[in-house]
Amino acid sequence: IYYDTLVIKILDSQKFTALVEDMTLQHRHSLEVSLHEAIDTELAGLKQRTEQIDQGIHAQVRQEIDLVKQMLKVNSDKVTKENENLREVNRQEVDKLKDNLALLEAQLHNLANAPSGRSTTNQEVEGEANDNPQVQSLTTGLVTLTSRLGHLESKLPQVRSQIEACCNNKPDLKVELESRLEQILSNFSSPAVQTVTSLFVDREDFQADRQNIDLQLNMLRDSMIEKVKSESDSMNTKIEELRTALKERKNEVKDEIEPASDLAQTLRQSEYVEEIVKAALAKYDADKTGLFDFALESAGGSILSTRCTESYEGSSAVLSVMGVPIWWETNNPRSILQPGMAPGQCWAFRGSTGAVVVKLSATIIVKAVSIEHISLRSTPDGQISSAPKAMTLSGINGEDIFPLANFTYEKSGDPVQTFSFQSQRKLDTVELNVLSNHGHPDYTCIYRFRVHGDPAEDDKIH
């Protein structure tokens, strides 16, 4: 019955309805995000494939252009080399003829300049020349060379014109490259043209493919929107059915729920009171504050000094044997670091001002202090005029003394009053100064003084 009540209240709650609507909107939003991501992924893939195709075509064209350039360079080098070889052959032939001519002229000059001691006539020289086979051979060679030289000189202008025509008619690389590219592109059986044709599509095919992709994306978008809408409608239908069923169930068990609700409310109230009592008892067990006391004597705290404060000696319990006192209880400053809280178990000092220096059980960052006095109900006249009123707390670090907090103990408040403040100093010694009390003219009593804080990281608590 309690479960049904809880379910009905949840379904009738506007928060639950808003939560379901938010979940539906979030689901729809996630589907739309998935759709946009799928579209972006497909477009990115298409763009990447197009870039790869462009790069492949550019590489093929560059390769074909480099091949044409290489062929033109080879042909140009071949023509240049042939021209140089032809020039070198002609130069060698001319030099050889010039050498032979010079040799013949030298021989003729030697014959013409023979010694004068020999008295010969032209007829004799000619007769000797005709009789000398060497002279005949030279004469024949000279005639032959003269005829060949004349023939070569007659052909020299023709050779020069051929060389000039060959050098001047050297084809332009740019014109040759353009003609070569036009020849390659006009030849549909060329490998480069076939590669480009296989990789690229014409504008009409590209537009058709793009329209097809757009159509598919629109269909995918419409499909996903329809799916989201159908799922949303289905979820709303199920929610309405669940609400109807729960309302019917609510009407059926309404008479049984009302008394059970009263009982449940009573149980919840009792449980709440029990939790409050448990929390209060737990806090009381935790030294009435729920905070660790670093000034507690049994935990390592101690009194270092009371400055010039004079303790007040009053009457106390005396233990005697046969009328002879052997022990009587005296309360010293150590009483404020001990847990006893019976009336009279305090440190009393003369007047309304006093001071006490306390060594803490560990080095801490002091965050709060607690002052405790007996309750008004624990006094015979309902007054606690000896309780301290205005006080200050100071920190001590070697020779340095610096203030930490100022606070006032209210006699109308709780017996244990905690005063918190902000501090970042690491301390192991503090000083409590009492500036006034609540009106007692002779003395002031402090029952318990606690110091709270956070332990320093480099200090260990025993």
Short mmCIF file of N, CA and C in Angstrom, two decimals, residues 213-332:
data_model
loop_
_atom_site.label_atom_id
_atom_site.label_comp_id
_atom_site.label_asym_id
_atom_site.label_seq_id
_atom_site.Cartn_x
_atom_site.Cartn_y
_atom_site.Cartn_z
N ILE A 213 23.09 12.28 -53.77
CA ILE A 213 23.56 12.30 -52.38
C ILE A 213 22.65 13.19 -51.52
N ASP A 214 22.28 14.37 -52.06
CA ASP A 214 21.37 15.25 -51.32
C ASP A 214 20.05 14.57 -51.05
N LEU A 215 19.55 13.84 -52.05
CA LEU A 215 18.29 13.13 -51.86
C LEU A 215 18.39 12.07 -50.78
N GLN A 216 19.51 11.32 -50.78
CA GLN A 216 19.70 10.30 -49.76
C GLN A 216 19.82 10.92 -48.36
N LEU A 217 20.54 12.06 -48.26
CA LEU A 217 20.66 12.72 -46.96
C LEU A 217 19.31 13.23 -46.47
N ASN A 218 18.52 13.79 -47.38
CA ASN A 218 17.19 14.25 -46.97
C ASN A 218 16.31 13.09 -46.52
N MET A 219 16.40 11.99 -47.26
CA MET A 219 15.62 10.82 -46.86
C MET A 219 16.06 10.32 -45.49
N LEU A 220 17.41 10.30 -45.24
CA LEU A 220 17.91 9.86 -43.94
C LEU A 220 17.44 10.80 -42.83
N ARG A 221 17.50 12.12 -43.09
CA ARG A 221 17.05 13.09 -42.10
C ARG A 221 15.57 12.91 -41.78
N ASP A 222 14.75 12.78 -42.85
CA ASP A 222 13.31 12.60 -42.64
C ASP A 222 13.02 11.30 -41.88
N SER A 223 13.79 10.27 -42.22
CA SER A 223 13.57 8.99 -41.54
C SER A 223 13.89 9.08 -40.06
N MET A 224 15.01 9.73 -39.73
CA MET A 224 15.39 9.84 -38.32
C MET A 224 14.44 10.75 -37.57
N ILE A 225 13.97 11.84 -38.21
CA ILE A 225 12.99 12.71 -37.54
C ILE A 225 11.70 11.97 -37.30
N GLU A 226 11.27 11.18 -38.28
CA GLU A 226 10.05 10.39 -38.11
C GLU A 226 10.21 9.36 -37.00
N LYS A 227 11.41 8.77 -36.93
CA LYS A 227 11.66 7.78 -35.89
C LYS A 227 11.63 8.43 -34.50
N VAL A 228 12.25 9.61 -34.40
CA VAL A 228 12.24 10.32 -33.11
C VAL A 228 10.81 10.68 -32.73
N LYS A 229 10.05 11.16 -33.70
CA LYS A 229 8.67 11.55 -33.42
C LYS A 229 7.84 10.36 -32.99
N SER A 230 8.03 9.21 -33.68
CA SER A 230 7.26 8.02 -33.32
C SER A 230 7.62 7.53 -31.92
N GLU A 231 8.94 7.56 -31.62
CA GLU A 231 9.34 7.13 -30.28
C GLU A 231 8.81 8.07 -29.21
N SER A 232 8.81 9.38 -29.50
CA SER A 232 8.26 10.34 -28.54
C SER A 232 6.77 10.11 -28.33
N ASP A 233 6.03 9.90 -29.45
CA ASP A 233 4.59 9.65 -29.32
C ASP A 233 4.33 8.36 -28.54
N SER A 234 5.16 7.34 -28.83
CA SER A 234 4.98 6.07 -28.11
C SER A 234 5.24 6.24 -26.62
N MET A 235 6.27 7.01 -26.29
CA MET A 235 6.58 7.23 -24.88
C MET A 235 5.47 8.02 -24.20
N ASN A 236 4.94 9.04 -24.88
CA ASN A 236 3.84 9.81 -24.30
C ASN A 236 2.61 8.95 -24.10
N THR A 237 2.35 8.04 -25.07
CA THR A 237 1.20 7.15 -24.94
C THR A 237 1.36 6.23 -23.74
N LYS A 238 2.56 5.69 -23.58
CA LYS A 238 2.81 4.80 -22.44
C LYS A 238 2.67 5.55 -21.12
N ILE A 239 3.14 6.79 -21.10
CA ILE A 239 3.02 7.58 -19.87
C ILE A 239 1.55 7.82 -19.52
N GLU A 240 0.76 8.17 -20.56
CA GLU A 240 -0.66 8.39 -20.30
C GLU A 240 -1.34 7.12 -19.83
N GLU A 241 -0.98 5.98 -20.44
CA GLU A 241 -1.57 4.71 -19.99
C GLU A 241 -1.20 4.42 -18.55
N LEU A 242 0.08 4.69 -18.22
CA LEU A 242 0.52 4.45 -16.84
C LEU A 242 -0.19 5.37 -15.86
N ARG A 243 -0.39 6.62 -16.26
CA ARG A 243 -1.13 7.53 -15.39
C ARG A 243 -2.57 7.07 -15.18
N THR A 244 -3.22 6.63 -16.27
CA THR A 244 -4.61 6.16 -16.16
C THR A 244 -4.70 4.96 -15.23
N ALA A 245 -3.77 4.01 -15.42
CA ALA A 245 -3.81 2.81 -14.57
C ALA A 245 -3.57 3.16 -13.11
N LEU A 246 -2.64 4.09 -12.87
CA LEU A 246 -2.36 4.45 -11.49
C LEU A 246 -3.50 5.24 -10.85
N LYS A 247 -4.18 6.07 -11.66
CA LYS A 247 -5.34 6.77 -11.12
C LYS A 247 -6.44 5.79 -10.74
N GLU A 248 -6.65 4.76 -11.60
CA GLU A 248 -7.65 3.74 -11.26
C GLU A 248 -7.26 3.00 -9.99
N ARG A 249 -5.97 2.67 -9.89
CA ARG A 249 -5.50 1.99 -8.68
C ARG A 249 -5.64 2.90 -7.46
N LYS A 250 -5.43 4.19 -7.65
CA LYS A 250 -5.57 5.14 -6.54
C LYS A 250 -7.01 5.20 -6.04
N ASN A 251 -7.95 5.18 -6.97
CA ASN A 251 -9.36 5.19 -6.57
C ASN A 251 -9.75 3.91 -5.83
N GLU A 252 -9.12 2.80 -6.22
CA GLU A 252 -9.46 1.53 -5.58
C GLU A 252 -8.96 1.45 -4.14
N VAL A 253 -7.78 2.01 -3.88
CA VAL A 253 -7.19 1.84 -2.55
C VAL A 253 -7.24 3.13 -1.74
N LYS A 254 -8.07 4.09 -2.17
CA LYS A 254 -8.11 5.37 -1.48
C LYS A 254 -8.54 5.22 -0.03
N ASP A 255 -9.58 4.38 0.20
CA ASP A 255 -10.09 4.20 1.56
C ASP A 255 -9.05 3.53 2.46
N GLU A 256 -8.21 2.68 1.87
CA GLU A 256 -7.21 1.99 2.67
C GLU A 256 -5.97 2.86 2.92
N ILE A 257 -5.78 3.82 2.05
CA ILE A 257 -4.55 4.61 2.15
C ILE A 257 -4.63 5.66 3.25
N GLU A 258 -5.84 6.25 3.44
CA GLU A 258 -5.95 7.36 4.38
C GLU A 258 -5.54 6.99 5.80
N PRO A 259 -6.09 5.89 6.39
CA PRO A 259 -5.60 5.53 7.73
C PRO A 259 -4.14 5.14 7.73
N ALA A 260 -3.72 4.50 6.66
CA ALA A 260 -2.31 4.12 6.59
C ALA A 260 -1.41 5.34 6.50
N SER A 261 -1.92 6.39 5.82
CA SER A 261 -1.13 7.62 5.72
C SER A 261 -0.95 8.27 7.08
N ASP A 262 -2.03 8.29 7.89
CA ASP A 262 -1.92 8.84 9.24
C ASP A 262 -0.90 8.07 10.06
N LEU A 263 -0.98 6.73 9.93
CA LEU A 263 -0.02 5.91 10.66
C LEU A 263 1.40 6.16 10.19
N ALA A 264 1.54 6.26 8.85
CA ALA A 264 2.88 6.51 8.31
C ALA A 264 3.42 7.85 8.76
N GLN A 265 2.52 8.88 8.81
CA GLN A 265 2.96 10.19 9.26
C GLN A 265 3.40 10.15 10.71
N THR A 266 2.62 9.40 11.53
CA THR A 266 3.00 9.28 12.94
C THR A 266 4.34 8.59 13.07
N LEU A 267 4.52 7.52 12.27
CA LEU A 267 5.80 6.80 12.33
C LEU A 267 6.96 7.69 11.89
N ARG A 268 6.71 8.50 10.84
CA ARG A 268 7.78 9.38 10.37
C ARG A 268 8.13 10.41 11.43
N GLN A 269 7.10 10.94 12.11
CA GLN A 269 7.38 11.92 13.15
C GLN A 269 8.17 11.31 14.30
N SER A 270 7.78 10.08 14.68
CA SER A 270 8.52 9.42 15.76
C SER A 270 9.95 9.12 15.33
N GLU A 271 10.11 8.70 14.06
CA GLU A 271 11.46 8.44 13.57
C GLU A 271 12.28 9.73 13.54
N TYR A 272 11.64 10.86 13.16
CA TYR A 272 12.35 12.14 13.11
C TYR A 272 12.80 12.56 14.51
N VAL A 273 11.87 12.39 15.49
CA VAL A 273 12.23 12.73 16.87
C VAL A 273 13.36 11.85 17.36
N GLU A 274 13.29 10.56 16.98
CA GLU A 274 14.33 9.62 17.40
C GLU A 274 15.68 10.01 16.81
N GLU A 275 15.68 10.46 15.53
CA GLU A 275 16.92 10.89 14.90
C GLU A 275 17.49 12.13 15.60
N ILE A 276 16.61 13.06 15.99
CA ILE A 276 17.08 14.26 16.69
C ILE A 276 17.70 13.89 18.03
N VAL A 277 17.02 12.96 18.75
CA VAL A 277 17.55 12.55 20.05
C VAL A 277 18.90 11.84 19.88
N LYS A 278 18.99 10.98 18.86
CA LYS A 278 20.25 10.28 18.62
C LYS A 278 21.37 11.26 18.29
N ALA A 279 21.06 12.27 17.46
CA ALA A 279 22.07 13.26 17.10
C ALA A 279 22.52 14.04 18.32
N ALA A 280 21.56 14.39 19.21
CA ALA A 280 21.92 15.14 20.41
C ALA A 280 22.77 14.30 21.35
N LEU A 281 22.40 13.01 21.49
CA LEU A 281 23.19 12.13 22.36
C LEU A 281 24.58 11.91 21.80
N ALA A 282 24.66 11.78 20.46
CA ALA A 282 25.98 11.58 19.85
C ALA A 282 26.86 12.81 20.05
N LYS A 283 26.27 14.00 19.91
CA LYS A 283 27.03 15.22 20.14
C LYS A 283 27.46 15.32 21.60
N TYR A 284 26.57 14.92 22.54
CA TYR A 284 26.91 14.98 23.96
C TYR A 284 28.04 14.00 24.29
N ASP A 285 27.98 12.81 23.65
CA ASP A 285 29.04 11.84 23.88
C ASP A 285 30.37 12.32 23.31
N ALA A 286 30.30 13.13 22.24
CA ALA A 286 31.53 13.66 21.63
C ALA A 286 31.94 14.94 22.34
N ASP A 287 32.07 14.88 23.66
CA ASP A 287 32.53 16.01 24.48
C ASP A 287 31.60 17.21 24.37
N LYS A 288 30.32 16.96 24.11
CA LYS A 288 29.26 17.97 24.06
C LYS A 288 29.39 18.96 22.90
N THR A 289 30.43 18.85 22.09
CA THR A 289 30.63 19.78 20.97
C THR A 289 30.71 19.07 19.63
N GLY A 290 31.02 17.79 19.64
CA GLY A 290 31.26 17.09 18.38
C GLY A 290 32.59 17.42 17.76
N LEU A 291 33.46 18.10 18.51
CA LEU A 291 34.78 18.50 18.02
C LEU A 291 35.86 18.00 18.98
N PHE A 292 37.02 17.67 18.42
CA PHE A 292 38.11 17.19 19.28
C PHE A 292 38.72 18.36 20.05
N ASP A 293 39.04 18.09 21.34
CA ASP A 293 39.61 19.12 22.21
C ASP A 293 41.12 18.91 22.28
N PHE A 294 41.89 19.83 21.66
CA PHE A 294 43.35 19.73 21.66
C PHE A 294 43.96 20.28 22.95
N ALA A 295 43.13 20.85 23.84
CA ALA A 295 43.64 21.32 25.13
C ALA A 295 43.37 20.33 26.25
N LEU A 296 42.66 19.23 25.96
CA LEU A 296 42.32 18.24 26.98
C LEU A 296 43.59 17.67 27.60
N GLU A 297 43.63 17.68 28.94
CA GLU A 297 44.84 17.24 29.63
C GLU A 297 45.13 15.78 29.39
N SER A 298 44.09 14.94 29.37
CA SER A 298 44.32 13.51 29.18
C SER A 298 44.79 13.20 27.76
N ALA A 299 44.61 14.13 26.80
CA ALA A 299 45.06 13.94 25.43
C ALA A 299 46.43 14.56 25.19
N GLY A 300 47.00 15.25 26.20
CA GLY A 300 48.34 15.82 26.04
C GLY A 300 48.42 17.30 26.29
N GLY A 301 47.30 17.99 26.56
CA GLY A 301 47.35 19.41 26.83
C GLY A 301 47.86 19.69 28.24
N SER A 302 48.35 20.91 28.46
CA SER A 302 48.91 21.24 29.77
C SER A 302 48.88 22.74 29.97
N ILE A 303 48.97 23.14 31.26
CA ILE A 303 49.02 24.56 31.63
C ILE A 303 50.49 24.97 31.71
N LEU A 304 50.86 26.04 30.97
CA LEU A 304 52.22 26.54 31.00
C LEU A 304 52.38 27.70 31.99
N SER A 305 51.37 28.56 32.07
CA SER A 305 51.49 29.74 32.94
C SER A 305 50.11 30.35 33.15
N THR A 306 49.99 31.07 34.28
CA THR A 306 48.79 31.88 34.53
C THR A 306 49.15 33.36 34.63
N ARG A 307 50.31 33.70 34.12
CA ARG A 307 50.81 35.07 34.17
C ARG A 307 50.83 35.55 35.63
N CYS A 308 50.16 36.65 35.94
CA CYS A 308 50.11 37.16 37.31
C CYS A 308 48.74 36.93 37.97
N THR A 309 48.01 35.97 37.45
CA THR A 309 46.67 35.72 37.98
C THR A 309 46.77 34.95 39.31
N GLU A 310 46.00 35.43 40.30
CA GLU A 310 46.03 34.82 41.64
C GLU A 310 44.80 33.93 41.81
N SER A 311 45.04 32.68 42.17
CA SER A 311 43.93 31.75 42.40
C SER A 311 43.16 32.15 43.65
N TYR A 312 41.86 31.87 43.64
CA TYR A 312 40.99 32.19 44.77
C TYR A 312 40.79 30.93 45.59
N GLU A 313 41.11 30.99 46.89
CA GLU A 313 41.00 29.83 47.78
C GLU A 313 39.71 30.00 48.61
N GLY A 314 38.78 29.12 48.42
CA GLY A 314 37.56 29.13 49.20
C GLY A 314 37.43 27.85 49.99
N SER A 315 36.29 27.64 50.59
CA SER A 315 36.07 26.42 51.37
C SER A 315 35.90 25.25 50.42
N SER A 316 36.42 24.10 50.84
CA SER A 316 36.32 22.89 50.03
C SER A 316 36.18 21.69 50.96
N ALA A 317 35.93 20.56 50.37
CA ALA A 317 35.76 19.34 51.16
C ALA A 317 37.08 18.96 51.81
N VAL A 318 37.01 18.51 53.09
CA VAL A 318 38.21 18.14 53.85
C VAL A 318 38.04 16.70 54.34
N LEU A 319 39.11 15.89 54.15
CA LEU A 319 39.14 14.53 54.67
C LEU A 319 39.98 14.53 55.94
N SER A 320 39.36 14.09 57.05
CA SER A 320 40.08 14.11 58.34
C SER A 320 39.94 12.76 59.03
N VAL A 321 40.92 12.46 59.86
CA VAL A 321 40.94 11.22 60.66
C VAL A 321 41.04 11.64 62.13
N MET A 322 40.00 11.27 62.90
CA MET A 322 39.94 11.59 64.32
C MET A 322 40.09 13.11 64.52
N GLY A 323 39.45 13.87 63.60
CA GLY A 323 39.46 15.31 63.71
C GLY A 323 40.68 15.99 63.14
N VAL A 324 41.62 15.21 62.66
CA VAL A 324 42.85 15.79 62.09
C VAL A 324 42.72 15.79 60.56
N PRO A 325 42.73 16.94 59.91
CA PRO A 325 42.61 16.97 58.43
C PRO A 325 43.88 16.40 57.78
N ILE A 326 43.67 15.45 56.88
CA ILE A 326 44.82 14.85 56.17
C ILE A 326 44.80 15.16 54.66
N TRP A 327 43.64 15.57 54.11
CA TRP A 327 43.58 15.90 52.65
C TRP A 327 42.37 16.77 52.39
N TRP A 328 42.54 17.78 51.61
CA TRP A 328 41.40 18.59 51.20
C TRP A 328 41.58 18.95 49.71
N GLU A 329 40.48 19.04 49.08
CA GLU A 329 40.47 19.24 47.62
C GLU A 329 40.70 20.71 47.30
N THR A 330 41.63 20.94 46.39
CA THR A 330 41.88 22.30 45.90
C THR A 330 41.80 22.28 44.37
N ASN A 331 41.21 23.31 43.80
CA ASN A 331 41.07 23.42 42.34
C ASN A 331 42.12 24.39 41.81
N ASN A 332 42.98 23.89 40.94
CA ASN A 332 44.02 24.71 40.33
C ASN A 332 43.69 24.92 38.85
#
